[in-house]
Amino acid sequence: MKQEPFRIAIAGLGTVGTGVVQLLRANASIIAARSGRPIEIAALCDRDKNRDRGFVASDYNWVDDVRTLPEMEGLDAIVELIGGADGIAFDLAKATLGKWIALITANKAMLAHHGLELAELAEKKGARIGYEASVGGGIPIIKSLREGLAANNSLSIHGILNGTCNYILTQMQKTGGDFGDILKEAQKAGFAEADPSFDIDGIDTAHKLTILAALAFNTQPDFKSVPTKGIRDVTGTDIKAAESFGYRIKLLAVAQRGEDGKITRSVEPCLVPEGSALGGVEGSNNAIMIEGDFVQKVTTIGRGAGRNATASAVVADIIDMARGDKAMFKPIFGVPSRELAKSDWGDPKERKGQYYLRMKATEAFSGKLDPVANVDGFNCGITGEMKQSELPAGAFSMRVEPL
Amino acid sequence: MKQEPFRIAIAGLGTVGTGVVQLLRANASIIAARSGRPIEIAALCDRDKNRDRGFVASDYNWVDDVRTLPEMEGLDAIVELIGGADGIAFDLAKATLGKWIALITANKAMLAHHGLELAELAEKKGARIGYEASVGGGIPIIKSLREGLAANNSLSIHGILNGTCNYILTQMQKTGGDFGDILKEAQKAGFAEADPSFDIDGIDTAHKLTILAALAFNTQPDFKSVPTKGIRDVTGTDIKAAESFGYRIKLLAVAQRGEDGKITRSVEPCLVPEGSALGGVEGSNNAIMIEGDFVQKVTTIGRGAGRNATASAVVADIIDMARGDKAMFKPIFGVPSRELAKSDWGDPKERKGQYYLRMKATEAFSGKLDPVANVDGFNCGITGEMKQSELPAGAFSMRVEPL
């Protein structure tokens, strides 16, 4: 066993960073046994040293200026938990990799925007990026995709990747309340941010889908082109109508290879069968279904956010690297960045499928819906197989995902 | 990229072995890109060269005598898909590790019976054992437990690990048929073996639980002491009664740490809530729920058997090793074998919980059941919290797992 400790610095002591320190303390002996060496917190870095975090800051080497971290002697990894696509986090990531130091991060925004640049830098320098915590919280989905299912050509990904949205949609279904009221309650209960746009407009989900699609299909991460729609326009009427047809409404991240070979990605509220694995995912849980050509469907469900679950994922990356992961061929997005395809993405509007429509009872298209139900004065129903581009212009529509 | 191929021999060209060859052929280029080098099938070994397997045997270096495989020059790994706890498979495993060659195996019986001896030998020799395919078919549960959730102290495992049993129980529920009839149909449909005892008596599930418990709790694999009960005594009456109470019956593998710190393992049919992730697992699917102290519950559902799904798991191990996994500290059961605890297992009869009982309507204990229902002339119901050892002696009982 290598007895020299694996030395890390943690930058950003918010919720997740605090959880990582607490986890490394609480489970130190089992983590050392599984890593083959102890993990040493060589530095903690945050602007606010004095906040109550459940441990004594002065027990650690506290660094105020994050820019000095990559210059520290003898660091094996820097754990970036500052967040934000650009600015301090991105500067730290580049400086870390530039110094041959491994980077561990939960920063989906940064990876979605700059993943290719960081992967190229890491591979050029022979440094590593661990980002298990960036998608799915505690669910080890990055490892499952990159390693556990590596023998497969991916066919599709379907994910419930944002706990806030799933909590709101679940509450709307359980209480019959409307979006605005439930959002306010969720904000009071701490399940939604004061400015909830990032979550409820689907941006966070699109960041995560960008990462998963890159890994699953070995394409360049490309956030800007993800067609994204959030859950603001989903009404209590839709929830009731969907339920009466045997469906639940979920904000789904979807990436799938079409018959033309193109990969289509989308983030939008969809109807999923209530008896399906994803249909049963309630509250702030996350779930990801991967379909591979040999393994078929593998679905994983777990806590998609929160201090402890996310810390579990960050520390899994630390353990991997402490075990000697550096010596493995393990390119950031599954294959070397120069082999990542610059994808010619498919257009979700051209995907065939069934659609849920909510329309005024008088509209002519209503007659073509089956099943159909009159809910709250609207005609709500499900179309036959068609393209989104063929739907009537005025109606509110959501895709039906058979799963 | 290392360009020299990773050279493997495959011993045992039955269903899974054939699937591994087909997968390595079908997805050769993506597997090479993700491995950093091509995978070369240096030898195939089976007594029957002439069976139709969808590929031409003479395209390969065919070896008739499995005992000569470990003597071959330049092998990186031997893939053992012969099966059986002892005999040829075990001899091959020992000879392989003894020659510093990595072993990849789907052989749960061998690992359950001889896992400790093989782990000790592998670690002494610095060889590796990959056994992703031994539990859960295509579900990457070994990797998830050993790596993805490595930061956690495990609290419990609940698994549906045998597709045959789950298929039979699902069919009993859907058709209202009784065990014997459904078993016969399952045998005709190829979902159960001619001699089904290994599956329906819970032995296969107990093998898999032995492996999962060793990994999750870092204990010595210890098959002989797993209290095991199969599904032969589950009747249509039980299925109906459970359904009326809102439950499904599943053959569950359970390992959990009790308040006294002891780990209790059991294989037995249990009642699980129909709305839970495991309650919704139907047909020949498998599912495993891991509960860790930080990550909380993570549930994965997928194809637990079958040629392609199992091949996906075998090839995941091949890719890992080709990537340079040898250089990592990665002890077989999560920590070095000398650190695996010789567990003082808890007694499942002393676990508190609720129990389902089926008894003659006249028995005195019937009055203590709530809920209770008269089904087919029996009083069926659920007890309050008690120990199994406190149940009335004559009644048929099953544990209720709240999940």
Coordinates of N, CA and C in Angstrom, one line a residue, chain A residues 231-399:
Chain A
I231 N -40.4 24.6 -17.2 CA -41.7 24.1 -16.7 C -42.7 25.2 -16.4
R232 N -42.3 26.5 -16.7 CA -43.2 27.6 -16.3 C -44.6 27.5 -16.9
D233 N -44.7 26.9 -18.1 CA -46.0 26.9 -18.8 C -46.8 25.7 -18.5
V234 N -46.3 24.8 -17.6 CA -47.1 23.6 -17.3 C -48.1 24.0 -16.2
T235 N -49.4 23.7 -16.5 CA -50.5 24.2 -15.6 C -51.0 23.0 -14.8
G236 N -51.8 23.3 -13.8 CA -52.5 22.2 -13.1 C -53.4 21.4 -14.0
T237 N -54.0 22.1 -15.0 CA -54.8 21.4 -16.0 C -54.0 20.3 -16.7
D238 N -52.8 20.6 -17.1 CA -52.0 19.6 -17.8 C -51.7 18.4 -16.9
I239 N -51.4 18.7 -15.6 CA -51.0 17.7 -14.7 C -52.3 16.7 -14.5
K240 N -53.4 17.3 -14.4 CA -54.7 16.5 -14.2 C -55.0 15.7 -15.5
A241 N -54.8 16.4 -16.6 CA -55.1 15.7 -17.9 C -54.2 14.5 -18.1
A242 N -52.9 14.8 -17.9 CA -51.9 13.7 -18.1 C -52.2 12.6 -17.1
E243 N -52.5 12.9 -15.9 CA -52.8 11.8 -14.9 C -54.0 11.0 -15.4
S244 N -55.0 11.6 -16.0 CA -56.2 10.9 -16.4 C -55.8 10.0 -17.6
F245 N -54.8 10.3 -18.3 CA -54.3 9.4 -19.4 C -53.3 8.4 -19.0
G246 N -52.9 8.4 -17.7 CA -52.0 7.4 -17.2 C -50.5 7.9 -17.2
Y247 N -50.3 9.2 -17.2 CA -49.0 9.8 -17.4 C -48.6 10.7 -16.2
R248 N -47.3 10.9 -16.1 CA -46.8 12.0 -15.2 C -46.0 13.0 -16.0
I249 N -46.0 14.2 -15.6 CA -45.2 15.2 -16.3 C -43.8 15.4 -15.6
K250 N -42.8 15.3 -16.4 CA -41.4 15.4 -15.9 C -40.6 16.3 -16.8
L251 N -39.7 17.1 -16.2 CA -38.8 17.8 -17.1 C -37.7 16.8 -17.5
L252 N -37.7 16.5 -18.8 CA -36.8 15.4 -19.3 C -35.7 16.0 -20.1
A253 N -34.5 15.5 -19.8 CA -33.4 15.7 -20.7 C -33.3 14.5 -21.5
V254 N -33.3 14.7 -22.8 CA -33.3 13.5 -23.8 C -32.1 13.7 -24.8
A255 N -31.4 12.7 -25.0 CA -30.5 12.7 -26.2 C -30.6 11.3 -26.8
Q256 N -30.8 11.3 -28.1 CA -31.0 10.0 -28.7 C -30.5 10.0 -30.2
R257 N -30.1 8.9 -30.6 CA -29.6 8.7 -32.0 C -30.8 8.4 -32.9
G258 N -31.0 9.2 -33.9 CA -32.1 8.9 -34.8 C -31.8 8.0 -35.9
E259 N -32.8 7.6 -36.7 CA -32.5 6.7 -37.8 C -31.5 7.2 -38.8
D260 N -31.4 8.6 -38.9 CA -30.5 9.2 -39.8 C -29.1 9.3 -39.2
G261 N -28.9 8.7 -38.0 CA -27.6 8.7 -37.3 C -27.3 10.0 -36.6
K262 N -28.1 11.0 -36.8 CA -27.9 12.3 -36.0 C -28.4 12.1 -34.6
I263 N -27.7 12.8 -33.7 CA -28.1 12.8 -32.3 C -28.9 14.0 -32.0
T264 N -30.1 13.8 -31.4 CA -31.0 14.9 -31.1 C -31.0 15.1 -29.6
R265 N -30.9 16.3 -29.1 CA -30.9 16.6 -27.7 C -32.1 17.6 -27.4
S266 N -32.7 17.4 -26.3 CA -33.7 18.4 -25.9 C -33.9 18.4 -24.4
V267 N -34.3 19.5 -23.9 CA -34.7 19.6 -22.5 C -36.1 20.2 -22.6
E268 N -37.1 19.5 -22.1 CA -38.5 20.0 -22.1 C -39.4 19.2 -21.2
P269 N -40.5 19.7 -20.8 CA -41.4 18.9 -20.0 C -42.1 17.9 -20.9
C270 N -42.2 16.6 -20.5 CA -42.7 15.5 -21.3 C -43.7 14.7 -20.4
L271 N -44.5 14.0 -21.1 CA -45.4 13.0 -20.4 C -44.7 11.7 -20.5
V272 N -44.6 11.0 -19.3 CA -44.0 9.7 -19.2 C -45.0 8.8 -18.5
P273 N -45.0 7.5 -18.9 CA -46.0 6.6 -18.3 C -45.8 6.5 -16.7
E274 N -46.9 6.6 -16.0 CA -46.8 6.6 -14.5 C -46.2 5.3 -14.0
G275 N -46.3 4.2 -14.7 CA -45.8 2.9 -14.2 C -44.3 2.7 -14.6
S276 N -43.7 3.6 -15.4 CA -42.3 3.5 -15.8 C -41.4 3.9 -14.7
A277 N -40.1 3.4 -14.8 CA -39.1 3.8 -13.8 C -39.0 5.3 -13.6
L278 N -39.0 6.0 -14.7 CA -38.9 7.5 -14.5 C -40.2 8.1 -14.0
G279 N -41.3 7.5 -14.4 CA -42.6 8.1 -14.0 C -42.8 8.0 -12.5
G280 N -42.1 7.1 -11.9 CA -42.2 6.9 -10.4 C -41.3 7.7 -9.6
V281 N -40.5 8.5 -10.3 CA -39.4 9.3 -9.5 C -40.1 10.6 -9.0
E282 N -40.1 10.7 -7.7 CA -40.9 11.8 -7.1 C -40.0 12.8 -6.3
G283 N -40.5 13.9 -6.0 CA -39.8 14.9 -5.2 C -38.5 15.3 -5.8
S284 N -37.5 15.6 -5.0 CA -36.2 16.1 -5.5 C -35.3 15.1 -6.0
N285 N -35.7 13.8 -6.1 CA -34.9 12.8 -6.7 C -34.5 13.0 -8.2
N286 N -33.4 12.5 -8.6 CA -33.0 12.4 -10.0 C -33.0 11.0 -10.5
A287 N -33.1 10.8 -11.8 CA -33.0 9.5 -12.4 C -32.4 9.6 -13.8
I288 N -31.7 8.6 -14.2 CA -31.1 8.6 -15.5 C -31.3 7.2 -16.1
M289 N -31.9 7.2 -17.3 CA -32.0 5.9 -18.0 C -31.1 5.9 -19.2
I290 N -30.1 5.0 -19.3 CA -29.2 4.9 -20.4 C -29.6 3.7 -21.2
E291 N -29.7 3.8 -22.5 CA -30.0 2.7 -23.3 C -28.8 2.4 -24.2
G292 N -28.2 1.2 -24.1 CA -27.0 0.9 -24.9 C -27.4 -0.3 -25.8
D293 N -26.6 -0.4 -26.9 CA -27.0 -1.4 -27.9 C -26.9 -2.8 -27.4
F294 N -26.0 -3.1 -26.4 CA -26.0 -4.4 -25.8 C -26.6 -4.5 -24.5
V295 N -26.4 -3.6 -23.6 CA -26.9 -3.7 -22.3 C -28.4 -3.4 -22.2
Q296 N -29.0 -2.8 -23.2 CA -30.4 -2.3 -23.2 C -30.5 -1.2 -22.2
K297 N -31.6 -1.2 -21.4 CA -31.9 0.0 -20.6 C -31.4 -0.2 -19.1
V298 N -30.6 0.7 -18.7 CA -30.2 0.7 -17.3 C -30.7 2.0 -16.6
T299 N -31.4 2.0 -15.6 CA -32.0 3.2 -15.0 C -31.5 3.3 -13.5
T300 N -31.0 4.5 -13.2 CA -30.5 4.7 -11.8 C -31.2 5.9 -11.2
I301 N -31.6 5.7 -10.0 CA -32.4 6.7 -9.2 C -31.7 7.0 -7.9
G302 N -31.7 8.3 -7.6 CA -31.1 8.6 -6.3 C -31.2 10.1 -6.0
R303 N -30.5 10.6 -5.0 CA -30.5 12.0 -4.6 C -29.7 12.8 -5.6
G304 N -30.4 13.7 -6.2 CA -29.7 14.4 -7.3 C -29.0 15.7 -6.8
A305 N -29.2 16.0 -5.5 CA -28.6 17.2 -5.0 C -28.4 17.1 -3.5
G306 N -28.0 18.1 -2.9 CA -27.9 18.1 -1.4 C -26.5 17.9 -1.0
R307 N -26.2 18.4 0.2 CA -24.8 18.4 0.7 C -24.1 17.0 0.7
N308 N -24.8 16.0 1.4 CA -24.2 14.8 1.6 C -24.1 13.9 0.3
A309 N -25.1 13.9 -0.5 CA -25.1 13.1 -1.7 C -24.1 13.6 -2.7
T310 N -24.0 14.9 -2.8 CA -23.0 15.5 -3.7 C -21.6 15.3 -3.2
A311 N -21.4 15.4 -1.9 CA -20.1 15.1 -1.3 C -19.7 13.7 -1.6
S312 N -20.6 12.7 -1.6 CA -20.3 11.4 -1.9 C -19.7 11.2 -3.2
A313 N -20.2 12.0 -4.2 CA -19.7 11.9 -5.6 C -18.3 12.6 -5.7
V314 N -18.1 13.7 -5.0 CA -16.8 14.4 -5.1 C -15.8 13.5 -4.5
V315 N -16.1 12.9 -3.3 CA -15.1 12.0 -2.7 C -14.8 10.7 -3.4
A316 N -15.8 10.3 -4.2 CA -15.5 9.1 -5.1 C -14.4 9.4 -6.1
D317 N -14.5 10.6 -6.6 CA -13.4 11.1 -7.5 C -12.1 11.2 -6.8
I318 N -12.1 11.7 -5.6 CA -10.8 11.8 -4.8 C -10.2 10.4 -4.6
I319 N -11.1 9.4 -4.2 CA -10.6 8.1 -4.0 C -10.1 7.5 -5.3
D320 N -10.8 7.6 -6.4 CA -10.3 7.1 -7.7 C -8.9 7.6 -8.0
M321 N -8.7 8.9 -7.8 CA -7.4 9.5 -8.1 C -6.3 9.0 -7.1
A322 N -6.7 8.9 -5.8 CA -5.8 8.5 -4.8 C -5.3 7.0 -5.1
R323 N -6.2 6.2 -5.7 CA -5.9 4.8 -6.0 C -4.9 4.7 -7.1
G324 N -4.7 5.8 -7.9 CA -3.7 5.7 -8.9 C -4.3 5.8 -10.3
D325 N -5.5 6.4 -10.4 CA -6.2 6.6 -11.6 C -5.4 7.3 -12.7
K326 N -4.5 8.1 -12.2 CA -3.6 8.9 -13.1 C -2.9 8.0 -14.1
A327 N -2.6 6.7 -13.7 CA -1.9 5.8 -14.6 C -2.7 5.2 -15.6
M328 N -4.0 5.4 -15.6 CA -4.9 4.8 -16.5 C -5.1 5.7 -17.7
F329 N -5.4 5.1 -18.9 CA -5.9 5.8 -20.0 C -7.4 6.1 -19.8
K330 N -7.7 7.4 -19.5 CA -9.1 7.7 -19.1 C -9.4 9.1 -19.5
P331 N -9.6 9.2 -20.9 CA -9.8 10.6 -21.4 C -11.1 11.1 -20.8
I332 N -11.1 12.5 -20.8 CA -12.2 13.2 -20.0 C -13.6 12.8 -20.4
F333 N -13.8 12.8 -21.8 CA -15.2 12.5 -22.2 C -15.2 11.1 -22.9
G334 N -14.4 10.2 -22.4 CA -14.5 8.8 -22.8 C -13.6 8.4 -23.9
V335 N -13.3 9.3 -24.9 CA -12.3 9.1 -25.9 C -11.5 10.4 -25.9
P336 N -10.3 10.4 -26.5 CA -9.5 11.6 -26.5 C -10.2 12.7 -27.2
S337 N -10.0 14.0 -26.7 CA -10.8 15.1 -27.2 C -10.7 15.3 -28.7
R338 N -9.6 15.0 -29.3 CA -9.5 15.1 -30.8 C -10.4 14.2 -31.5
E339 N -10.8 13.1 -30.8 CA -11.7 12.1 -31.5 C -13.2 12.4 -31.2
L340 N -13.5 13.4 -30.4 CA -14.9 13.8 -30.1 C -15.5 14.4 -31.3
A341 N -16.6 13.9 -31.8 CA -17.2 14.4 -33.0 C -17.8 15.8 -32.8
K342 N -17.7 16.6 -33.8 CA -18.4 17.9 -33.8 C -19.7 17.6 -34.4
S343 N -20.7 17.5 -33.5 CA -22.0 16.9 -33.9 C -22.8 17.8 -34.8
D344 N -23.4 17.2 -35.8 CA -24.5 17.9 -36.6 C -25.8 17.5 -35.9
W345 N -26.2 18.2 -34.9 CA -27.3 17.8 -34.1 C -28.6 17.7 -34.9
G346 N -29.4 16.7 -34.5 CA -30.8 16.6 -35.1 C -31.7 17.6 -34.5
D347 N -32.8 17.9 -35.2 CA -33.8 18.9 -34.8 C -34.9 18.2 -34.1
P348 N -35.1 18.5 -32.8 CA -36.2 17.8 -32.1 C -37.6 18.0 -32.7
K349 N -37.8 19.1 -33.4 CA -39.1 19.3 -34.1 C -39.4 18.3 -35.2
E350 N -38.3 17.7 -35.7 CA -38.5 16.7 -36.8 C -38.6 15.2 -36.3
R351 N -38.4 15.1 -34.9 CA -38.6 13.7 -34.3 C -40.1 13.3 -34.4
K352 N -40.3 12.1 -34.9 CA -41.7 11.6 -34.8 C -42.1 11.2 -33.4
G353 N -43.3 11.3 -33.0 CA -43.7 10.8 -31.7 C -45.1 11.3 -31.5
Q354 N -45.6 10.9 -30.3 CA -47.0 11.4 -29.9 C -46.8 12.6 -29.1
Y355 N -47.8 13.5 -29.2 CA -47.7 14.8 -28.4 C -49.0 15.0 -27.6
Y356 N -48.8 15.5 -26.4 CA -50.0 16.0 -25.6 C -50.3 17.4 -26.1
L357 N -51.6 17.7 -26.2 CA -52.0 19.1 -26.6 C -53.1 19.6 -25.6
R358 N -52.9 20.8 -25.3 CA -54.0 21.5 -24.5 C -54.5 22.6 -25.4
M359 N -55.8 22.7 -25.7 CA -56.3 23.7 -26.6 C -57.7 24.1 -26.3
K360 N -58.1 25.2 -26.8 CA -59.5 25.6 -26.6 C -60.4 24.6 -27.2
A361 N -61.6 24.3 -26.5 CA -62.4 23.2 -26.9 C -63.0 23.4 -28.3
T362 N -62.9 24.6 -28.8 CA -63.5 24.8 -30.1 C -62.6 24.6 -31.2
E363 N -61.3 24.4 -31.0 CA -60.4 24.3 -32.1 C -60.6 23.0 -32.9
A364 N -60.4 23.1 -34.2 CA -60.7 22.0 -35.1 C -59.8 20.8 -34.8
F365 N -58.6 21.0 -34.4 CA -57.6 19.8 -34.3 C -58.1 18.9 -33.1
S366 N -58.9 19.4 -32.2 CA -59.4 18.6 -31.1 C -59.9 17.3 -31.5
G367 N -60.6 17.3 -32.6 CA -61.2 16.0 -33.1 C -60.2 14.9 -33.4
K368 N -59.0 15.3 -33.6 CA -57.9 14.3 -34.0 C -57.2 13.8 -32.7
L369 N -57.6 14.2 -31.5 CA -56.9 13.7 -30.3 C -57.6 12.4 -29.8
D370 N -56.7 11.5 -29.4 CA -57.2 10.2 -28.8 C -56.2 9.6 -27.9
P371 N -56.3 9.6 -26.6 CA -57.5 10.0 -25.9 C -57.6 11.5 -25.8
V372 N -58.8 11.9 -25.4 CA -59.1 13.3 -25.3 C -60.0 13.5 -24.0
A373 N -59.8 14.6 -23.3 CA -60.6 14.8 -22.1 C -60.8 16.3 -22.0
N374 N -62.0 16.7 -21.5 CA -62.2 18.1 -21.3 C -61.8 18.4 -19.8
V375 N -60.8 19.2 -19.6 CA -60.3 19.5 -18.3 C -60.3 21.0 -18.1
D376 N -61.0 21.5 -17.1 CA -61.0 23.0 -16.8 C -61.4 23.8 -18.1
G377 N -62.2 23.3 -18.9 CA -62.6 24.0 -20.1 C -61.7 23.9 -21.3
F378 N -60.7 23.1 -21.2 CA -59.8 22.9 -22.3 C -60.0 21.5 -22.9
N379 N -59.7 21.3 -24.2 CA -59.6 20.0 -24.7 C -58.2 19.6 -24.6
C380 N -57.9 18.5 -23.8 CA -56.6 18.0 -23.6 C -56.5 16.6 -24.2
G381 N -55.5 16.3 -24.9 CA -55.5 14.9 -25.5 C -54.1 14.6 -26.1
I382 N -54.0 13.4 -26.6 CA -52.8 12.9 -27.2 C -52.9 12.6 -28.7
T383 N -52.0 13.1 -29.4 CA -52.1 12.9 -30.9 C -51.6 11.5 -31.3
G384 N -51.8 11.1 -32.5 CA -51.1 10.0 -33.1 C -49.6 10.4 -33.4
E385 N -48.9 9.5 -34.0 CA -47.5 9.7 -34.4 C -47.4 10.9 -35.3
M386 N -46.6 11.9 -35.0 CA -46.4 13.0 -35.9 C -45.1 13.7 -35.5
K387 N -44.8 14.7 -36.3 CA -43.6 15.6 -36.0 C -44.1 16.8 -35.2
Q388 N -43.3 17.3 -34.4 CA -43.7 18.5 -33.6 C -44.0 19.6 -34.6
S389 N -43.3 19.7 -35.7 CA -43.5 20.8 -36.6 C -44.9 20.7 -37.3
E390 N -45.6 19.5 -37.1 CA -46.9 19.4 -37.8 C -48.0 19.7 -36.8
L391 N -47.7 20.1 -35.6 CA -48.8 20.4 -34.6 C -49.4 21.7 -34.9
P392 N -50.7 21.9 -34.4 CA -51.3 23.2 -34.7 C -50.6 24.3 -33.9
A393 N -50.4 25.4 -34.5 CA -49.5 26.5 -34.0 C -49.9 27.0 -32.6
G394 N -51.2 27.2 -32.4 CA -51.5 27.9 -31.1 C -51.5 27.0 -29.9
A395 N -51.6 25.7 -30.0 CA -51.8 24.9 -28.8 C -50.6 24.7 -28.0
F396 N -50.7 24.6 -26.7 CA -49.6 24.2 -25.8 C -49.4 22.7 -26.0
S397 N -48.1 22.3 -26.2 CA -47.8 20.9 -26.5 C -46.7 20.4 -25.7
M398 N -46.7 19.1 -25.4 CA -45.6 18.4 -24.7 C -45.4 17.1 -25.4
R399 N -44.2 16.6 -25.5 CA -43.9 15.3 -26.1 C -44.3 14.2 -25.1

